[in-house]
XYZ file of C-alpha atoms in Angstrom:
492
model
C 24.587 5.349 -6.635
C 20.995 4.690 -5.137
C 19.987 2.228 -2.163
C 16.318 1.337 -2.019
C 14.976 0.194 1.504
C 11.442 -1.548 1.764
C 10.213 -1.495 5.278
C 7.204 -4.185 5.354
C 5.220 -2.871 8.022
C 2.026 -3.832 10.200
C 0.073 -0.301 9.408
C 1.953 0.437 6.241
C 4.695 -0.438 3.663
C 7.619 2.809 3.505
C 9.941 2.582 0.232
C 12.933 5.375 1.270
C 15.905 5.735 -1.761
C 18.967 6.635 0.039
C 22.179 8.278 -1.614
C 25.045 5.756 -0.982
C 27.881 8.423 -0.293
C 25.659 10.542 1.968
C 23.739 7.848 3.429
C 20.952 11.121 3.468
C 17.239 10.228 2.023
C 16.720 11.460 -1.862
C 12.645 10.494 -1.680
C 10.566 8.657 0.749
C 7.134 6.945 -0.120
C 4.509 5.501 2.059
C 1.342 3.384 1.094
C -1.004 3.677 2.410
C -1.808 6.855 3.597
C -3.460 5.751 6.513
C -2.872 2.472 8.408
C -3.664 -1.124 7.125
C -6.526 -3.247 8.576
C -5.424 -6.711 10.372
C -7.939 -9.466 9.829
C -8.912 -11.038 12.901
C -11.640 -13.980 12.329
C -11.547 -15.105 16.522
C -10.223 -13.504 19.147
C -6.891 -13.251 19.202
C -6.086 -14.628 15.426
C -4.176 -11.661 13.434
C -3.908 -11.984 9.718
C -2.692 -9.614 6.597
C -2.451 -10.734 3.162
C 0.934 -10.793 1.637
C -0.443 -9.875 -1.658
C -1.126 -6.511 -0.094
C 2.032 -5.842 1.704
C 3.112 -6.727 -2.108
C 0.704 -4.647 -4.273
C 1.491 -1.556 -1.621
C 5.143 -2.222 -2.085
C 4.697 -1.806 -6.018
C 2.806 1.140 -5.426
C 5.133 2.944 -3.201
C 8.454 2.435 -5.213
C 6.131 3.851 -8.392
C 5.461 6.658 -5.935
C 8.900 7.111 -5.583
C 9.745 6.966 -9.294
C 7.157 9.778 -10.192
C 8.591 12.293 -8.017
C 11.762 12.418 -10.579
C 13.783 13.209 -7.899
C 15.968 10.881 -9.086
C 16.982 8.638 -12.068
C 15.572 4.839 -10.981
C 18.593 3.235 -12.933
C 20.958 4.329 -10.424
C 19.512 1.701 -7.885
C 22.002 -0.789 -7.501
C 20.533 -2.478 -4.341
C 17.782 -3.120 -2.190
C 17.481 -3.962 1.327
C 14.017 -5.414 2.866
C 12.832 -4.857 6.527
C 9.653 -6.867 7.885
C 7.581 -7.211 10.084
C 8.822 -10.538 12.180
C 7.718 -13.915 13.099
C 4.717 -13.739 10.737
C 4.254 -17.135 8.286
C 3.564 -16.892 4.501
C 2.907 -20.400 2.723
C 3.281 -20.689 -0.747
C 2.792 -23.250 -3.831
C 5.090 -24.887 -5.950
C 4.307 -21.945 -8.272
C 4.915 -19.302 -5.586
C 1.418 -18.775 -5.289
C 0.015 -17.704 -1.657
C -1.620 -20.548 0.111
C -3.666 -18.297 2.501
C -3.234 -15.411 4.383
C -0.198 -14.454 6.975
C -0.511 -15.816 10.628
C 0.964 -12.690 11.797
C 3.308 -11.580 14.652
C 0.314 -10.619 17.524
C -1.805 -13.733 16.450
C -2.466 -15.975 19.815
C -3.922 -18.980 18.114
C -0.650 -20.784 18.793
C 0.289 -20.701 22.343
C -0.795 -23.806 23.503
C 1.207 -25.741 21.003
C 4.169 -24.142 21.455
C 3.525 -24.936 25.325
C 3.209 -28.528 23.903
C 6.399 -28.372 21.971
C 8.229 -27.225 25.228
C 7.341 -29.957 27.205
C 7.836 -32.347 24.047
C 10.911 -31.400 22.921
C 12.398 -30.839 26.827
C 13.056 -27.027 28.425
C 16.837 -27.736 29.041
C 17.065 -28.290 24.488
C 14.633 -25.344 24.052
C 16.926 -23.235 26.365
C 20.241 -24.462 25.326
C 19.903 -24.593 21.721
C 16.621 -22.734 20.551
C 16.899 -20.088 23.533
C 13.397 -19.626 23.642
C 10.334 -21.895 24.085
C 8.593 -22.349 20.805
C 5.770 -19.844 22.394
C 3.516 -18.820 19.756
C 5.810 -18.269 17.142
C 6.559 -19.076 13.227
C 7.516 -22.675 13.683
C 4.161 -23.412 16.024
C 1.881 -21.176 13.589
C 3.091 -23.564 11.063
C 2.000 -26.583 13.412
C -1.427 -25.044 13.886
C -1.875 -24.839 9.881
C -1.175 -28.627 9.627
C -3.137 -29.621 12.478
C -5.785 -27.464 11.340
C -5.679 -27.002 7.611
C -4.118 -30.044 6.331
C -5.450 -29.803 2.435
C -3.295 -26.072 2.849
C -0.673 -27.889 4.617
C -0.340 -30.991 1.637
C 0.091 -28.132 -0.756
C 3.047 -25.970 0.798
C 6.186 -25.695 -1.380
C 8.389 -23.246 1.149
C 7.287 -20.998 4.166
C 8.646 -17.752 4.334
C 9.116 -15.337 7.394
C 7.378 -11.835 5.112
C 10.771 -10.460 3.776
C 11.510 -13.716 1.999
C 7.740 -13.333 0.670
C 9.246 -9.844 -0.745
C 12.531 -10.950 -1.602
C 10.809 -13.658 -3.848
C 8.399 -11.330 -5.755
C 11.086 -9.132 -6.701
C 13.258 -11.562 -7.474
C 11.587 -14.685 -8.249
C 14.009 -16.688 -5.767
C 12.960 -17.784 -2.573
C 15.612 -17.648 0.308
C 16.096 -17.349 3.600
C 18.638 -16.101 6.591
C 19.621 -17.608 10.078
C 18.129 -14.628 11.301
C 14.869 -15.164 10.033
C 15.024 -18.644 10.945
C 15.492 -17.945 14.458
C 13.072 -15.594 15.165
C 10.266 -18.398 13.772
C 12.325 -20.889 16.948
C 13.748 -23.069 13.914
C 17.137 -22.215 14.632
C 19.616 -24.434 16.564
C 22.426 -21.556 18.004
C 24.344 -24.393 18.943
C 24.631 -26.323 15.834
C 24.411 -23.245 13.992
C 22.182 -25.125 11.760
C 18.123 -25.756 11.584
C 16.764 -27.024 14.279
C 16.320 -30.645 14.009
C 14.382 -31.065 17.408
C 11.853 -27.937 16.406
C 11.903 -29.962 12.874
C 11.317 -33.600 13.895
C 9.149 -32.915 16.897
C 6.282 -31.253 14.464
C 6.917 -33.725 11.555
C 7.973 -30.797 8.795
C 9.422 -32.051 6.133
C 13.170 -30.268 5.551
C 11.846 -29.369 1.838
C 9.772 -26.437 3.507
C 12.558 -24.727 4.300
C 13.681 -21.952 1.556
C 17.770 -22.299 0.929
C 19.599 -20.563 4.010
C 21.698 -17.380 2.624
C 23.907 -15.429 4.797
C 22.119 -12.058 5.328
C 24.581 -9.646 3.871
C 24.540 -11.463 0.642
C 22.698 -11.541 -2.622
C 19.105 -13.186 -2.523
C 18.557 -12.789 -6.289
C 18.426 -9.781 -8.802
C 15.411 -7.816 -10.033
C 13.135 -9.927 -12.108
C 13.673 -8.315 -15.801
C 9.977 -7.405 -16.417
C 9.940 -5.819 -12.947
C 13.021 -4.136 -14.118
C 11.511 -2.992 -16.928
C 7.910 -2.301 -15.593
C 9.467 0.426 -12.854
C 11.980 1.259 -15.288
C 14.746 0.423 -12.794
C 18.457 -1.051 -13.500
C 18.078 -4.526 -14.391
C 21.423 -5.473 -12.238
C 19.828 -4.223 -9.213
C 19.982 -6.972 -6.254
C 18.068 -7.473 -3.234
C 21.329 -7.831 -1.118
C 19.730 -7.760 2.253
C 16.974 -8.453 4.451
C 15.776 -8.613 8.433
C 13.004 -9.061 10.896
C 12.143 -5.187 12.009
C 13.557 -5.113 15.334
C 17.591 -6.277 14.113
C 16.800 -3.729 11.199
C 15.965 -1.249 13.476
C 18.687 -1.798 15.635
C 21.082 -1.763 12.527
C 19.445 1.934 11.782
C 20.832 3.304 14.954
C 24.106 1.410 14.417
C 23.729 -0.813 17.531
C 25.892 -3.686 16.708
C 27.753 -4.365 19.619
C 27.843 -6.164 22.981
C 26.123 -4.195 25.594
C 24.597 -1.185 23.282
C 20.685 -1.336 23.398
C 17.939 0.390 20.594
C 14.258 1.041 21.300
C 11.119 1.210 19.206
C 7.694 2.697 19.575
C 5.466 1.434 16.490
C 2.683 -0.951 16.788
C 4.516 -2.931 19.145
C 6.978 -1.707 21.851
C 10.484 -2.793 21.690
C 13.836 -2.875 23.513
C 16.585 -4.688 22.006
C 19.924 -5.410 23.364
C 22.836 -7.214 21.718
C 24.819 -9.215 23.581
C 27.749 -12.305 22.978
C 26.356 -14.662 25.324
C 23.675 -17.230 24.082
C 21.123 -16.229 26.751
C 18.269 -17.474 27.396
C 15.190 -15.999 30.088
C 13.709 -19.270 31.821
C 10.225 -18.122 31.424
C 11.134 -16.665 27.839
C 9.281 -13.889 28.574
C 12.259 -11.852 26.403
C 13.616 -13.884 23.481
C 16.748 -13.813 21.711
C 17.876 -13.826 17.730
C 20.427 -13.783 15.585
C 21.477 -10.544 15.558
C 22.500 -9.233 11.620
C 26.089 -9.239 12.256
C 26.411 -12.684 13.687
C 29.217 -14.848 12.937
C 30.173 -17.790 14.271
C 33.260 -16.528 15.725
C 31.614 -13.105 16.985
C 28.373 -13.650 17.926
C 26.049 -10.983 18.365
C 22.553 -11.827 19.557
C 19.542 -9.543 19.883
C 17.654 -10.064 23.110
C 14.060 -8.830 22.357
C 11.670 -7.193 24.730
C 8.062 -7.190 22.511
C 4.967 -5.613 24.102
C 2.383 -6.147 21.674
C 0.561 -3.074 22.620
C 2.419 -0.012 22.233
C 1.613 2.370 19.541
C -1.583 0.699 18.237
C -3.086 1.375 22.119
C -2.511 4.849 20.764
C -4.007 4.257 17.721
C -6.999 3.362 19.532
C -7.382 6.425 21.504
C -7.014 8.463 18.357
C -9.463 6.509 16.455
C -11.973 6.464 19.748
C -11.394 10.076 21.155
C -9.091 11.815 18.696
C -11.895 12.958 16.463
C -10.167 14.770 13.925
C -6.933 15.547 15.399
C -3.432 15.206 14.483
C -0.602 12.772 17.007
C 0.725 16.142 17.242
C -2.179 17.741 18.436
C -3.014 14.818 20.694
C 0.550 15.245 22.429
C -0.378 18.838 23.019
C -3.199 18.277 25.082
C -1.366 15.194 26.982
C 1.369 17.931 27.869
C -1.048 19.937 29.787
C -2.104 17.154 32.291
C 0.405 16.773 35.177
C 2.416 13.178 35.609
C 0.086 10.543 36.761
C -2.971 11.852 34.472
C -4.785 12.365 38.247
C -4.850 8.923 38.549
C -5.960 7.434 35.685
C -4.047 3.926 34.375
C -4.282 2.240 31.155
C -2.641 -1.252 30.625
C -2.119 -1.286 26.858
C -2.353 -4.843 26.204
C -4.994 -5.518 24.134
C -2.954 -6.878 20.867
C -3.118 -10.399 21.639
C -1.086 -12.459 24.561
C 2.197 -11.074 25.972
C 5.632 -13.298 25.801
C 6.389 -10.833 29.167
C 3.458 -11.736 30.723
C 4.002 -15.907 30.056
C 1.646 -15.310 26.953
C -1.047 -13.931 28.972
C -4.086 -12.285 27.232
C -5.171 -9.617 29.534
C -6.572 -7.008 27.726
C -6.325 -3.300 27.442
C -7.837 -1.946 30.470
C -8.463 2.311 31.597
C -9.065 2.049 35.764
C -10.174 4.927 37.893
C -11.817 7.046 35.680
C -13.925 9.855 37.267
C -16.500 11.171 35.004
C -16.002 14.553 36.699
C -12.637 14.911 36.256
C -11.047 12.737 33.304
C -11.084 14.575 30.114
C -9.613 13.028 26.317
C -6.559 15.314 27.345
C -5.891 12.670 29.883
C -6.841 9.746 28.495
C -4.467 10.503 25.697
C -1.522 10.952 28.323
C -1.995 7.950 30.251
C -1.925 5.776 27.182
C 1.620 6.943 26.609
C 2.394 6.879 30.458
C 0.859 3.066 30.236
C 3.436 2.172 27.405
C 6.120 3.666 28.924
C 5.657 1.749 32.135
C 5.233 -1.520 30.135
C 8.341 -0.947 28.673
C 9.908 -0.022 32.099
C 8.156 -3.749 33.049
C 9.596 -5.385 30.350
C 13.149 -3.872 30.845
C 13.321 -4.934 34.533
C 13.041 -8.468 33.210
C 15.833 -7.836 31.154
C 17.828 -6.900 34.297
C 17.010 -9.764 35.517
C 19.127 -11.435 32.627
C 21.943 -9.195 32.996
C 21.547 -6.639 30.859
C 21.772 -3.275 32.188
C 21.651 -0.536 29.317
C 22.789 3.016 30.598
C 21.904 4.593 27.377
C 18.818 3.630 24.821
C 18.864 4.640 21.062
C 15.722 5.557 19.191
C 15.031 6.807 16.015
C 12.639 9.715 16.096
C 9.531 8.160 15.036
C 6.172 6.486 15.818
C 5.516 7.447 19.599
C 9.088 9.004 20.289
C 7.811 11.585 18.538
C 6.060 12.455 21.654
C 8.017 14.702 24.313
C 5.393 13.309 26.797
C 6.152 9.933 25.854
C 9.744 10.400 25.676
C 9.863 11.925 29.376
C 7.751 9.262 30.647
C 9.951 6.729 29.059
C 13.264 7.931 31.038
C 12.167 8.788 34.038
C 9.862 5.340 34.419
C 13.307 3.771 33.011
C 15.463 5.840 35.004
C 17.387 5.091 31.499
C 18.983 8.149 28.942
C 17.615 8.107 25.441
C 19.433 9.425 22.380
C 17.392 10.022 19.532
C 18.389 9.757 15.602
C 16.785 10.518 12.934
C 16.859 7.077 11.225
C 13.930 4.941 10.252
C 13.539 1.003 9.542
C 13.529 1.820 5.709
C 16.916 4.214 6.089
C 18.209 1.254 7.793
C 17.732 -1.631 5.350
C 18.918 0.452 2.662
C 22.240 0.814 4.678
C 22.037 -2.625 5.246
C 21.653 -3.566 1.523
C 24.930 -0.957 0.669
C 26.961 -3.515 3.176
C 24.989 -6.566 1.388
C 26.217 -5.076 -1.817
C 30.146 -4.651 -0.707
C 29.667 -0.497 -1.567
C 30.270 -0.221 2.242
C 33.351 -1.714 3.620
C 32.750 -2.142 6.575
C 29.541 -1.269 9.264
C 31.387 1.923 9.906
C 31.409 3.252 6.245
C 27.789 2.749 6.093
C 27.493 5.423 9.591
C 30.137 7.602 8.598
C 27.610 10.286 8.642
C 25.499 9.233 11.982
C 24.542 12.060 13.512
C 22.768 12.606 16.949
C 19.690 14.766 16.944
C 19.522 15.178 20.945
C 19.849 13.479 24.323
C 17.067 12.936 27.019
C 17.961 12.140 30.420
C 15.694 11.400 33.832
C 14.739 14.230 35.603
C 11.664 13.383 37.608
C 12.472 9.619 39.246
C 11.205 9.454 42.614
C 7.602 10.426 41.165
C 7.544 8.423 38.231
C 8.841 5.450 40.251
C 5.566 5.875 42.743
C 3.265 6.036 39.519
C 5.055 3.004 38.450
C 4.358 0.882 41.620
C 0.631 2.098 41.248
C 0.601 0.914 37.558
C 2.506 -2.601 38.412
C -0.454 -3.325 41.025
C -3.244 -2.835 38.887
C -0.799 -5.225 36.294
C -0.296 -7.889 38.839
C -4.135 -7.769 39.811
C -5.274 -8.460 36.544
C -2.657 -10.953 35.476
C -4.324 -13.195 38.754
């Protein structure tokens, strides 16, 4: 039996079918080869089309299908992992109203600041655990303020998996998890968020029907069945926002256990059973994929915007031809500190750490004489890793102290030079699996399907690929202070 995992992502879409009883890979797809252009019409506005994240979705499960490593009528479930918070409108006839407000699009702040005050901090703290910020339910606000003939013609909203979900299936749900990370979710009620609802005027139609996660939201269409020649039973059983998928891939489900990412954005997610709430919500917290109302689980979410796309950049600017690989080979040669060269990667639109601050990517103290692309190219990943060392000491500051951080090896923890500069700015141990977001919501749709009994069925064959631990503290803590100076200057 066959588990097909879609992982919607910002540069690319991934398709990965996994055998159920090994939980091992049989074929992986990606499309496109290289990464996928975000439409930005004013500074920082960030837009995709859904229609591509769908078309590139067809294309990789056909690329999957004509490698014949496998017979495509063994699928019996599908799993979806997305990008989060971005909006997709459609019609009354599913068609797409416009393009996605995506999750690094600014153009929102300011009426989520609104919404705070409007709707009162103590509710938004309480109940929503986050201010509205620039998220889903305030993108929405700026397309009815802004584009009201759109707006008049708006049958559901969707957070992208649902968009997915509904083109394979033809259904359109939606999952408390989704819900919350768009701040339309009342943790209290356990129900949508009446304040977030009445305070902008939506009308309760919008909303898709609310599914539990682990459940079925619809089976394949029949002529997409028969089109890709797959099993026309097949379901899509399951479906998260990246970051609760991710954490699912490295089987962080409980209280106090903590997973990391380093794709476009930079991530640190903890779960925890306390509904908790930073007072600046400069980290932000979910419903986690295994919450119940008599366990809760949520994910508290560090985001900096600029992680791996800052590295993107330098590739694209001073990589010429050369491979990540290659570019972590030169890094490696250039001593800790990069001889004083800093880069603040934050030039993917404003920061929920920073209060939603828009500061910019900056490089300080270059010396022409001295700086070569070698060390450009390792203080990029030394800036990252001290943003996420930033972001993690705010999440101290709510009580959560992780002693050991799970990755999967991918995107920048690929990099040894990243890796090192991650634990010793951290002064936190990383274990690294190899996992991925698709792996993970095909997993995810095996427990959505019932073939796994429980979580620990579907990890019965988690294996660790190898431990990092600080070695270099002192040092990287002086860098650190250096780094946090320039921060704090430019954030004035």
């Amino acid at each position: 039996m066959l588990l097909l995992g879609i992982d919607i992502g910002t540069s690319f879409i991934k398709a990965t079918l996994v055998d159920a009883d090994t939980q091992k890979p049989v074929a992986v797809a990606q499309c496109p080869e290289t990464e996928n252009p975000i439409t930005s019409l004013q500074s920082g506005w960030a837009e995709q089309s859904p229609e591509m994240w769908w078309e590139q979705t067809l294309q990789a499960i056909q690329k999957l299908i004509t490698s014949k490593k496998f017979d495509p009528k063994d699928i019996a479930a599908i799993g979806i992992s997305y990008q989060m918070h971005g909006l997709v409108l459609v019609d009354k006839n599913q068609n797409v109203l416009r393009d996605s407000i995506i999750w690094c699009d600014s153009r929102a702040v300011e009426i989520g600041e609104e919404a705070l005050h409007e709707i009162g901090e103590e509710i938004c703290s309480s109940c929503l655990l986050n201010s509205p910020g620039n998220f889903t339910a305030s993108k929405l606000a700026w397309v009815k303020e802004n584009e009201p003939a759109i707006y008049e013609k708006i049958d559901k909203i969707m957070l992208p998996g649902d968009f997915i979900a509904m083109k394979l299936t033809g259904k359109i749900t939606t999952t408390s998890s989704a819900l919350s990370e768009g701040i339309l979710w009342d943790f209290k009620k356990d129900n949508i968020s009446s304040d977030v609802m009445q305070n902008f005027k939506f009308e309760s139609s919008l909303i898709p029907d609310v599914e539990s996660l682990f459940s079925s939201h619809g089976k394949i269409l029949p002529e997409l069945a028969q089109q890709l020649g797959i099993n026309e039973n097949a379901e899509v059983t399951y479906k998260a926002g990246d970051q609760p998928n991710n954490a699912l891939s490295l089987n962080v489900l409980r209280p106090g256990e903590v997973a990391a990412n380093g794709g476009t954005s930079g991530v640190i997610y903890a779960v925890t059973d306390k509904l908790l709430s930073d007072k600046f919500s400069r980290v932000n917290s979910f419903v986690h994929v295994n919450h119940t109302n008599d366990e809760k689980r949520i994910g508290v979410l560090l985001c900096i915007n600029g992680a791996a796309i800052m590295y993107s950049w330098a590739k694209k600017v001073c990589g010429d031809n050369l491979s990540y690989k290659e570019m972590d080979a030169l890094a490696e040669k250039i001593n800790p500190g990069s001889d004083g060269l800093l880069v603040l990667p934050f030039g993917n639109g404003s920061e929920r750490m920073l209060k939603n601050k828009m500061i910019d990517a900056h490089l300080e103290n270059i010396d022409l004489n001295k700086h070569s692309r070698a060390h450009i190219f390792r203080a990029v990943q030394e800036g990252i890793a001290f943003a996420f060392r930033y972001g993690l000491d705010i999440m101290r500051e709510n009580d959560l102290h992780p002693t050991i951080i799970r990755a999967g090896k991918a995107n920048l923890f690929l990099s040894d030079v990243f890796i090192q500069s991650f634990v010793n700015a951290t002064g936190v141990a990383v274990e690294l699996y190899e996992n991925d977001g698709s792996v993970g919501a095909a997993l995810g749709a095996g427990i959505g399907k019932g073939i796994y009994k429980s979580y620990h069925e579907a990890y019965s064959n988690f294996k660790l690929l190898g431990k990092f631990e600080p070695t270099n503290i002192e040092l990287y803590e002086e860098l650190y202070q250096d780094w946090k100076k320039l921060l704090e200057e430019k954030m004035k």
